[in-house]
Coordinates of C-alpha atoms and ligand atoms in Angstrom, one line a residue:
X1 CA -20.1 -26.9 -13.5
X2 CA -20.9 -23.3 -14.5
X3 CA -19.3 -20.5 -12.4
X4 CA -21.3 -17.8 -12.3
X5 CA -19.2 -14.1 -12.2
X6 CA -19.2 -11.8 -9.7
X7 CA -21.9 -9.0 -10.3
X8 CA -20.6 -5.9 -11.7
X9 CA -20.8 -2.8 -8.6
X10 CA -23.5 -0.5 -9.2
X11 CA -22.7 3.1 -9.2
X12 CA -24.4 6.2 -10.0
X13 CA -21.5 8.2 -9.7
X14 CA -19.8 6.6 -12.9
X15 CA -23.2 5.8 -14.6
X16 CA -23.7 9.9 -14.7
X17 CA -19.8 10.1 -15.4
X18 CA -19.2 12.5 -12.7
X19 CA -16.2 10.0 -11.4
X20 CA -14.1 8.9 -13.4
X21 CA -11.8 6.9 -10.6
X22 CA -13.2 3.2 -12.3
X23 CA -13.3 3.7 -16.3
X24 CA -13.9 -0.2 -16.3
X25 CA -16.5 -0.4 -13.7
X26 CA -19.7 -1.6 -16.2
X27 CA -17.4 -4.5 -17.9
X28 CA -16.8 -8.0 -15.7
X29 CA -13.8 -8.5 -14.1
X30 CA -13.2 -11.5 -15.9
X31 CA -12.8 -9.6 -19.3
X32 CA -11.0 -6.8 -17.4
X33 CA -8.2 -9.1 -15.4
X34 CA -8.1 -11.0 -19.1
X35 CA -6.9 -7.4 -20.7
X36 CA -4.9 -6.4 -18.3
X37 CA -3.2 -9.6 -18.3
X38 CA -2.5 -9.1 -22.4
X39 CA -1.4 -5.8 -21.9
X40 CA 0.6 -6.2 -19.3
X41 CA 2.1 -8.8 -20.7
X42 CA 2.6 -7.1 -24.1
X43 CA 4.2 -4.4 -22.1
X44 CA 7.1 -6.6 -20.4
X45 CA 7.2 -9.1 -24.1
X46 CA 10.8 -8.2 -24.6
X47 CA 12.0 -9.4 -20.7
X48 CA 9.2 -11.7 -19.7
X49 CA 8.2 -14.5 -22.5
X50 CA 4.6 -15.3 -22.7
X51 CA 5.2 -19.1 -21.4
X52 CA 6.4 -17.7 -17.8
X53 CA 3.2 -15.6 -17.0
X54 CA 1.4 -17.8 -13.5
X55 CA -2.8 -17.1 -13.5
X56 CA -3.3 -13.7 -12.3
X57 CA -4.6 -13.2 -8.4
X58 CA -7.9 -11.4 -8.9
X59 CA -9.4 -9.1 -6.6
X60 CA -12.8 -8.8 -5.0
X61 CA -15.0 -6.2 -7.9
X62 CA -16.0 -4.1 -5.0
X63 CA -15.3 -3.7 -1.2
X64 CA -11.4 -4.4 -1.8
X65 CA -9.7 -0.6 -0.3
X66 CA -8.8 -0.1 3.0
X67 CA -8.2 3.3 2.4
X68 CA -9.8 6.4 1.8
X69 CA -8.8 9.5 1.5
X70 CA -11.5 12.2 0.9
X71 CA -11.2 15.8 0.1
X72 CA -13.4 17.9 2.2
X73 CA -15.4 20.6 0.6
X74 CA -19.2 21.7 0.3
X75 CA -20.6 23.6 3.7
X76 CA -20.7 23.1 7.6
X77 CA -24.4 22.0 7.5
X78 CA -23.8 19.6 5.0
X79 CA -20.2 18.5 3.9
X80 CA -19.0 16.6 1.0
X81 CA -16.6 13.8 1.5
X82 CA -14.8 12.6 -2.0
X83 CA -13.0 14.4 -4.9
X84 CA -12.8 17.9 -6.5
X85 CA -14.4 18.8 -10.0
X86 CA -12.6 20.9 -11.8
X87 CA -13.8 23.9 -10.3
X88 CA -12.4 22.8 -6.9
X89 CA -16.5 22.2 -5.3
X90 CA -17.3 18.8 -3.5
X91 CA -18.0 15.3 -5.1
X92 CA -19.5 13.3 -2.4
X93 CA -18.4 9.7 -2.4
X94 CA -19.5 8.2 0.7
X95 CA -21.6 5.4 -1.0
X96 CA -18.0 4.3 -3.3
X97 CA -18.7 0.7 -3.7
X98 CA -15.0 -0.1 -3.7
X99 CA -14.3 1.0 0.3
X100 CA -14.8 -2.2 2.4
X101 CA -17.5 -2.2 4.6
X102 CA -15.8 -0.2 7.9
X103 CA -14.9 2.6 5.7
X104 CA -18.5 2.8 4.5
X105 CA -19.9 2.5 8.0
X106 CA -17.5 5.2 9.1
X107 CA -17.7 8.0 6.6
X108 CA -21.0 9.5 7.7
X109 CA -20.0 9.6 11.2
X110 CA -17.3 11.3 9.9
X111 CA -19.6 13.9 8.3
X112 CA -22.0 14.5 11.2
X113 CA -18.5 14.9 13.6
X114 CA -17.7 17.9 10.6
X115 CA -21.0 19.8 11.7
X116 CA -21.1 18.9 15.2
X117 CA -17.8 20.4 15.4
X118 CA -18.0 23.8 13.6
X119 CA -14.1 23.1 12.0
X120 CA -15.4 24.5 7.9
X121 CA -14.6 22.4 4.9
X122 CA -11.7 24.2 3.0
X123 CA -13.3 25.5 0.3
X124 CA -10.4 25.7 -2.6
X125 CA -11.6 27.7 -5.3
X126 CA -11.7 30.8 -1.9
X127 CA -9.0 29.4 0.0
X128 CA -11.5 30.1 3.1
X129 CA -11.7 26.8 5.8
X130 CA -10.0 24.6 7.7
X131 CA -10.7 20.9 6.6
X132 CA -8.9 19.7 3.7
X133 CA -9.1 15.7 3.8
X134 CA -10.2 13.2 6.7
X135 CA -8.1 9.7 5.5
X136 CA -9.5 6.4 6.7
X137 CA -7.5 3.1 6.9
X138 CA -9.2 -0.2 8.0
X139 CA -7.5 -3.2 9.4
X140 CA -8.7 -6.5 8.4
X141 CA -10.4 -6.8 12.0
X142 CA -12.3 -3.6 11.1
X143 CA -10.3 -1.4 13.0
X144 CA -10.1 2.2 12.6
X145 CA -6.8 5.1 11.7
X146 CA -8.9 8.0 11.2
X147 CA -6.9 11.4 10.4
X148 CA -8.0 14.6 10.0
X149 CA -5.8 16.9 7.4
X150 CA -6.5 20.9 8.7
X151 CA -5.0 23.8 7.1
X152 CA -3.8 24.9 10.5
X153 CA -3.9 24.0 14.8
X154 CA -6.8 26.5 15.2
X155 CA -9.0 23.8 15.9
X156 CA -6.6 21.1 16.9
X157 CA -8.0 21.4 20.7
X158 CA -11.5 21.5 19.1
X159 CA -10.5 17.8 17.9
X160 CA -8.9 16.8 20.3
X161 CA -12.0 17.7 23.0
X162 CA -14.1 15.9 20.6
X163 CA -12.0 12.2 20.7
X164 CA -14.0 10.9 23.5
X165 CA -17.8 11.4 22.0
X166 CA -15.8 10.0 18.4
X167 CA -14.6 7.1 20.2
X168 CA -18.0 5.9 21.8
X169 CA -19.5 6.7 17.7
X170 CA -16.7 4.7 16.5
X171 CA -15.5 1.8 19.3
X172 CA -13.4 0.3 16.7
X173 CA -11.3 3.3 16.4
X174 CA -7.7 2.5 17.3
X175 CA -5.8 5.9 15.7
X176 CA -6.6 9.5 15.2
X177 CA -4.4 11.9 14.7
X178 CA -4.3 15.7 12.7
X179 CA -1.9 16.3 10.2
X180 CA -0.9 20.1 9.5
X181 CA -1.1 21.0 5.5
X182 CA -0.7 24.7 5.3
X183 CA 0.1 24.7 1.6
X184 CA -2.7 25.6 -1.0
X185 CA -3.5 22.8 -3.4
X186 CA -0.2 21.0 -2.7
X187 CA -0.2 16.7 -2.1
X188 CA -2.6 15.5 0.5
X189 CA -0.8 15.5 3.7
X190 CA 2.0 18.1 5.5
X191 CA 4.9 17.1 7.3
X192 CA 3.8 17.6 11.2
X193 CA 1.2 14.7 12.3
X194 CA -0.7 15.0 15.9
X195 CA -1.8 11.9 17.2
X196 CA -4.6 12.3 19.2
X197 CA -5.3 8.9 20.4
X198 CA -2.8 6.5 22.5
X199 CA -2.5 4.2 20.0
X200 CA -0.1 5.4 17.2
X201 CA -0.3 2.4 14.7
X202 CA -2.8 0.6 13.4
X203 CA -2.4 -3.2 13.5
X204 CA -2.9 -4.8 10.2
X205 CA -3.4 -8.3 10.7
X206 CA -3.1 -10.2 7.2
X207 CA -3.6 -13.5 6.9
X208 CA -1.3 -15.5 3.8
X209 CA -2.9 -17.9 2.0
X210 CA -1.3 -21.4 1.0
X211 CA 0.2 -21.3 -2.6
X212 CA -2.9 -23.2 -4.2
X213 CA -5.5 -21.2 -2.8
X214 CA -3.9 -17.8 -3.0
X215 CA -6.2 -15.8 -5.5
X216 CA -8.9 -16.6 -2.8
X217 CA -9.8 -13.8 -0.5
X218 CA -11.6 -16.6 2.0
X219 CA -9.4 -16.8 4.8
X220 CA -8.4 -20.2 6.5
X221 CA -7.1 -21.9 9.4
X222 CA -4.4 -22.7 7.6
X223 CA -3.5 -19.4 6.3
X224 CA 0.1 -18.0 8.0
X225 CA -0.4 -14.8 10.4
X226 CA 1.4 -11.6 9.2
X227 CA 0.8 -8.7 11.4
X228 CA 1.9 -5.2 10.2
X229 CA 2.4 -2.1 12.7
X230 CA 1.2 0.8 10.3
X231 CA 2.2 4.0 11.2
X232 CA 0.4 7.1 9.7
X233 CA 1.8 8.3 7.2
X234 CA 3.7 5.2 5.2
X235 CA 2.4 3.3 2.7
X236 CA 0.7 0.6 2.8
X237 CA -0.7 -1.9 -0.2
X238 CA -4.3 -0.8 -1.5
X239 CA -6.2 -3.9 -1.3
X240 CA -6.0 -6.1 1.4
X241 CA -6.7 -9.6 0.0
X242 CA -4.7 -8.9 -2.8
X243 CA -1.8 -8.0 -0.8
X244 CA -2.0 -10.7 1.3
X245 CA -1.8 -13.2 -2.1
X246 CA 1.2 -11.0 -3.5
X247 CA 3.6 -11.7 -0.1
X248 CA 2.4 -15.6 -0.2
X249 CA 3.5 -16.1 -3.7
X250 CA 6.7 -14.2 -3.1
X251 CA 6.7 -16.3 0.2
X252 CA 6.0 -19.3 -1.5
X253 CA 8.4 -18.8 -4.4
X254 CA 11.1 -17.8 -1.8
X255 CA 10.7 -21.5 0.1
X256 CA 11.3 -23.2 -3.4
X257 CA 14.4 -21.4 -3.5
X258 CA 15.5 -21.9 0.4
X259 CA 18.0 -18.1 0.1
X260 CA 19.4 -18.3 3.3
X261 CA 20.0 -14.1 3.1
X262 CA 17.2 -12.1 1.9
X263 CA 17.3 -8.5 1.5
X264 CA 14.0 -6.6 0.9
X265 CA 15.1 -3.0 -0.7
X266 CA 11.6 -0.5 -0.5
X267 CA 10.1 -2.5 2.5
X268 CA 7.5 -0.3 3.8
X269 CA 6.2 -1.6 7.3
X270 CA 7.9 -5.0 6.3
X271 CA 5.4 -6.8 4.2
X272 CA 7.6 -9.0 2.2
X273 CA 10.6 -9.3 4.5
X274 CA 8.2 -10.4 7.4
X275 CA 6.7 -12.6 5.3
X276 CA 9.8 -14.4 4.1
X277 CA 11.3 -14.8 6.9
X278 CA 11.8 -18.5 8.1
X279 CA 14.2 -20.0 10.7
X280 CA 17.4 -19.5 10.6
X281 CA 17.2 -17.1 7.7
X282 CA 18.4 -13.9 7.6
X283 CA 16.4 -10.9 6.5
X284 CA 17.4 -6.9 6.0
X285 CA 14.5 -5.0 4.9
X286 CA 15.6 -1.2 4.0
X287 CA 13.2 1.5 4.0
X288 CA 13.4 5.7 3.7
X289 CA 10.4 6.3 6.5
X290 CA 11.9 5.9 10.1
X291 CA 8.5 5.1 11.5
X292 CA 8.0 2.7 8.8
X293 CA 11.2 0.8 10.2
X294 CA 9.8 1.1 13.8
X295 CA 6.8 -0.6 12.7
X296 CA 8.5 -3.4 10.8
X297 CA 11.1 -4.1 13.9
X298 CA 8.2 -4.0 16.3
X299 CA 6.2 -6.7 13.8
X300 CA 9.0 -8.8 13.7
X301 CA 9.1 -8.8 17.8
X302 CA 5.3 -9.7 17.7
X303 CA 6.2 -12.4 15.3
X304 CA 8.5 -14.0 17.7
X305 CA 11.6 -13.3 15.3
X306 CA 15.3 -12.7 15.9
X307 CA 16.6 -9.4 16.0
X308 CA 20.2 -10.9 15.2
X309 CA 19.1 -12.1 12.0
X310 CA 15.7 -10.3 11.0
X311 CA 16.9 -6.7 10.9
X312 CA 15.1 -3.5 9.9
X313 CA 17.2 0.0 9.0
X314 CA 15.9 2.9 7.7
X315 CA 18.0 4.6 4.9
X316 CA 18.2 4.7 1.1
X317 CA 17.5 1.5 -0.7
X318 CA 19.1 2.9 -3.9
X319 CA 22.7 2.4 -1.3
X320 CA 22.7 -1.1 -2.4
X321 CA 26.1 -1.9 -1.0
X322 CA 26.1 -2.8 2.9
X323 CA 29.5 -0.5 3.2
X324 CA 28.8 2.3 1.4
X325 CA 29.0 5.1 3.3
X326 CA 25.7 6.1 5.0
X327 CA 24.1 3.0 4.2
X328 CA 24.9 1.7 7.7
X329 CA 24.1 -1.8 7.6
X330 CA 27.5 -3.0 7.5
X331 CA 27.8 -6.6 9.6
X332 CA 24.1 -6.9 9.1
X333 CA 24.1 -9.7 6.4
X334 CA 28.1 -10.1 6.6
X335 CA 29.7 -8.7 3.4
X336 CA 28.2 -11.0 1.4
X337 CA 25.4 -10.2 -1.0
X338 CA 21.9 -11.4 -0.8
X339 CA 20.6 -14.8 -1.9
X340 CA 17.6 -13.6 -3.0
X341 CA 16.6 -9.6 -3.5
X342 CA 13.4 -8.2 -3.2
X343 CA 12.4 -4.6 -4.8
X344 CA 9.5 -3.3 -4.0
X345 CA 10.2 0.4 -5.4
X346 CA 7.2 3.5 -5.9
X347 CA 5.6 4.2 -9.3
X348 CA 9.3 5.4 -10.8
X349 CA 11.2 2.0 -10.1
X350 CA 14.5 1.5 -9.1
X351 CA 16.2 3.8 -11.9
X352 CA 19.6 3.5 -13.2
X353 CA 21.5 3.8 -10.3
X354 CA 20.4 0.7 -8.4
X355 CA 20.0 -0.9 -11.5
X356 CA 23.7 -0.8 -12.5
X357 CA 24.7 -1.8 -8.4
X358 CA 22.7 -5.0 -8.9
X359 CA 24.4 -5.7 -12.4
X360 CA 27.4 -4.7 -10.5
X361 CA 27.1 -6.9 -7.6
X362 CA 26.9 -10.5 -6.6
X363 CA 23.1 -11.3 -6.2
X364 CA 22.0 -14.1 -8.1
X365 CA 18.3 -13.8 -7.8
X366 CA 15.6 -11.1 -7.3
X367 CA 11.8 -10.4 -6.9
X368 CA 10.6 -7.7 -8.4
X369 CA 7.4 -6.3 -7.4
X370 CA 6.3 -3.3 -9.7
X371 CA 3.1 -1.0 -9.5
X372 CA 4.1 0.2 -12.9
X373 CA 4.8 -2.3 -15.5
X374 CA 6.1 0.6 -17.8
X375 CA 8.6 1.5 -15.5
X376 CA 9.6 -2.1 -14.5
X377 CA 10.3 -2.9 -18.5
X378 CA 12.8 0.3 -18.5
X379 CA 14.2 -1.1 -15.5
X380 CA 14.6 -4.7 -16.6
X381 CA 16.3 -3.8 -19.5
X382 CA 18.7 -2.0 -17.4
X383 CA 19.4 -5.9 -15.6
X384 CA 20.8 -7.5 -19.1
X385 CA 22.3 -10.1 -16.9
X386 CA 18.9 -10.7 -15.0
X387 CA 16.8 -13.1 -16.9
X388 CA 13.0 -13.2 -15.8
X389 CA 11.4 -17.1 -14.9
X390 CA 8.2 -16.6 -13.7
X391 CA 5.7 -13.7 -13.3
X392 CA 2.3 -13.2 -11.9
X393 CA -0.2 -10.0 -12.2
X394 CA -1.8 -9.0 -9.4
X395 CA -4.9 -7.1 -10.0
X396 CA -4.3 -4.4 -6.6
X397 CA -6.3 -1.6 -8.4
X398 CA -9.9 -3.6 -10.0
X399 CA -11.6 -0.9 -12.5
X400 CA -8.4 0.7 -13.7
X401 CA -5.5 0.4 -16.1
X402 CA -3.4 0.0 -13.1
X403 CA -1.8 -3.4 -12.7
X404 CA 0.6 -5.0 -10.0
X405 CA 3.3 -7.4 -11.2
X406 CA 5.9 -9.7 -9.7
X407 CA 8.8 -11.1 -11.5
X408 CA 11.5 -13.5 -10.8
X409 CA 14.8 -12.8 -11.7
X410 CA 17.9 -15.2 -12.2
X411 CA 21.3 -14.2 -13.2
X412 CA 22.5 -16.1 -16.8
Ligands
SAM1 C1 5.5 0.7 -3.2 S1 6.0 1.0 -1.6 C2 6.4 -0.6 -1.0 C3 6.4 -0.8 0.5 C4 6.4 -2.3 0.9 N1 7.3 -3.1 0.1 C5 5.0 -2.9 1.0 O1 4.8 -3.9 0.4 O2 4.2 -2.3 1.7 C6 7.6 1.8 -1.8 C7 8.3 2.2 -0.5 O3 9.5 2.7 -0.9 C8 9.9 3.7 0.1 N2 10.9 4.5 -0.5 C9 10.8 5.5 -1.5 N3 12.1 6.0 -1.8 C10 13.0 5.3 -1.1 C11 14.4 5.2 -1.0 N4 15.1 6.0 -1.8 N5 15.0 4.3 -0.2 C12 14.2 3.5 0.6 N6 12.9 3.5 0.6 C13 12.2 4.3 -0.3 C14 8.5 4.4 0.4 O4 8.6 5.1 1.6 C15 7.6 3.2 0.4 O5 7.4 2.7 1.6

């Protein structure tokens, strides 16, 4: 039987090169997942031996973010939503193939709102405006976290007064809020968020595949429920179906190995300890973002779970040791150390210092899920009593050198 690949996305954008966001967009994804795999692979030869690599979970070649974060720019009548050329002027990128299809729908309400409104794109290259960046999350179910990044609360009440009409435009819009970034050309978001909407979270309702059919983005009755509170401003995985494959082969991998005490170090809103969690196990998931924790305690309520043994604390995951001072999970897990360990670090990995508490301590196994293969070699070569036995790419970022991995670990 002949299989016939996915077409390629079409995109007029990167045909004219004016974004360069997909450099791998024209070649199939077959041939891409096929280098990525080699090169990842060649990447992590010295820790991970060819024979341990599982088939890589591909991803859908277009329609896979649930994000998107657009810079503002051009003029009132007629706004650009996308990225900056080098000259700081307006790339519009509503029509980006890769947003799934409630981002699409939303973006040029989002524009019209822009010019109903009167609140002016920032305009970087004359500091002059207001607008830097409206960000768009969608939930599986299609619904909406829509926030607004201004320069300053001048028009916060403009925004606010303008919720109802947006609502009855967008009646699958759960969150809004406005964050505050009064900083010229610094990262995307300030520190004070507004929400203007009751809702505060949006619910993320994955759906886990079984182990055989988890490169599949076709969901099932079978599938297992995993619904993540998402708070706005913590992270949260790229692209969906992917993500959901990633926790059901750590889930999956986990159940062969029955840990009775998992700890998941980096856990976000609780992805991978909510999905490991089983009866009678117990789970810590440590996490810097507060609100991040709130989300994954109230996810594990909604999930039916114990608090007594599925626990959540928010603090720094590099304080490996459960009675270190600040680390504040003493009693949590008992003294003892983890069955099984789950990392789950940003782009710069663990880094020496956890590193050396994991050589140090007593866990005997460990997941490692890495957005940067370069930085997970440098970090498994810091674990010389940690010996990989299985691996799996995950191809989270389609059209880009960007690769996720997950590794299993065993001491010996
Ligand atoms: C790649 S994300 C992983 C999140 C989660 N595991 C998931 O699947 O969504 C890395 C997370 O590490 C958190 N983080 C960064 N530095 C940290 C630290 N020192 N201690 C604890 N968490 C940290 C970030 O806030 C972010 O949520």
């Amino acid at each position: 039987m002949s299989v016939t690949a996915p077409p390629t996305p079409s995109c007029a954008l990167h045909s004219a090169g004016t974004c360069r966001s997909c450099p791998h967009l024209s070649r199939p994804l077959s041939d891409q997942l096929a280098s990525k795999q080699s090169l990842v692979a060649s990447l992590l030869a010295e820790h991970v031996p060819a024979g341990l690599w599982e088939p890589p979970a591909a991803s859908a070649p277009e329609r896979f973010r649930n994000k998107a974060k657009m810079a503002v720019a051009g003029t009132l009548a007629r706004p650009t939503l996308g990225i900056l050329d080098g000259a700081g002027h307006g790339i519009d990128l509503r029509t980006c193939p890769l947003h799934v299809p409630a981002i699409e729908a939303t973006l040029p309400v989002l524009a019209d709102l822009i010019t109903a409104l009167g609140v002016r794109p920032y305009d970087v290259p004359s500091r002059c405006g207001e607008l830097k960046y409206v960000l768009v999350t969608a939930s599986p179910d299609g619904d909406l976290m829509v926030r607004f990044v201004l320069r300053s609360r001048r028009h916060l009440e403009r925004l606010r007064a303008a919720l109802p009409g947006l609502q009855q435009a967008l009646p699958q819009l759960a969150v809004a809020s406005v964050n505050i970034q009064g900083v010229h050309q610094a990262v995307i978001e300030g520190p004070e968020e507004i929400i203007l909407t009751e809702e505060e979270r949006l619910l993320m309702r994955l759906s886990l595949p079984t182990p055989s059919a988890s490169t599949s983005t076709v969901r099932c009755s079978e599938d297992v429920e995993l619904p993540l509170y998402l708070p706005t401003r913590s992270f949260f995985q790229t692209n969906t179906a992917v993500a959901e494959a990633l926790y059901a082969t750590a889930r999956a991998w986990a159940q062969e190995l029955e840990p009775a005490r998992v700890w998941d170090l980096f856990c976000g809103v609780g992805g991978f300890a909510l999905a490991l969690a089983a009866p009678g196990r117990r789970v810590l998931g440590v996490e810097v973002s507060a609100s991040a924790i709130d989300g994954a305690r109230d996810a594990a309520a909604l999930m039916g779970l114990n608090p007594a043994l599925v626990r959540f604390e928010a603090g720094d995951a590099h304080v490996l040791d459960p009675d270190a001072p600040g680390a504040d999970v003493s009693g949590v897990c008992g003294a003892q150390s983890p069955d099984l360990l789950v990392v789950n670090p940003p782009r710069r990995g663990i880094g020496e210092q956890l590193a050396a508490r994991i050589e140090a301590s007593g866990v005997e196994r460990m997941l490692y899920s890495s957005c940067n293969p370069r930085t997970l070699a440098a970090d498994l070569a810091r674990l010389p009593s940690m010996r990989a036995v299985r691996s799996r790419l995950f191809d989270m970022f389609p059209h880009t050198d960007h690769a996720e991995v997950l590794v299993e670990l065993v001491r010996g």
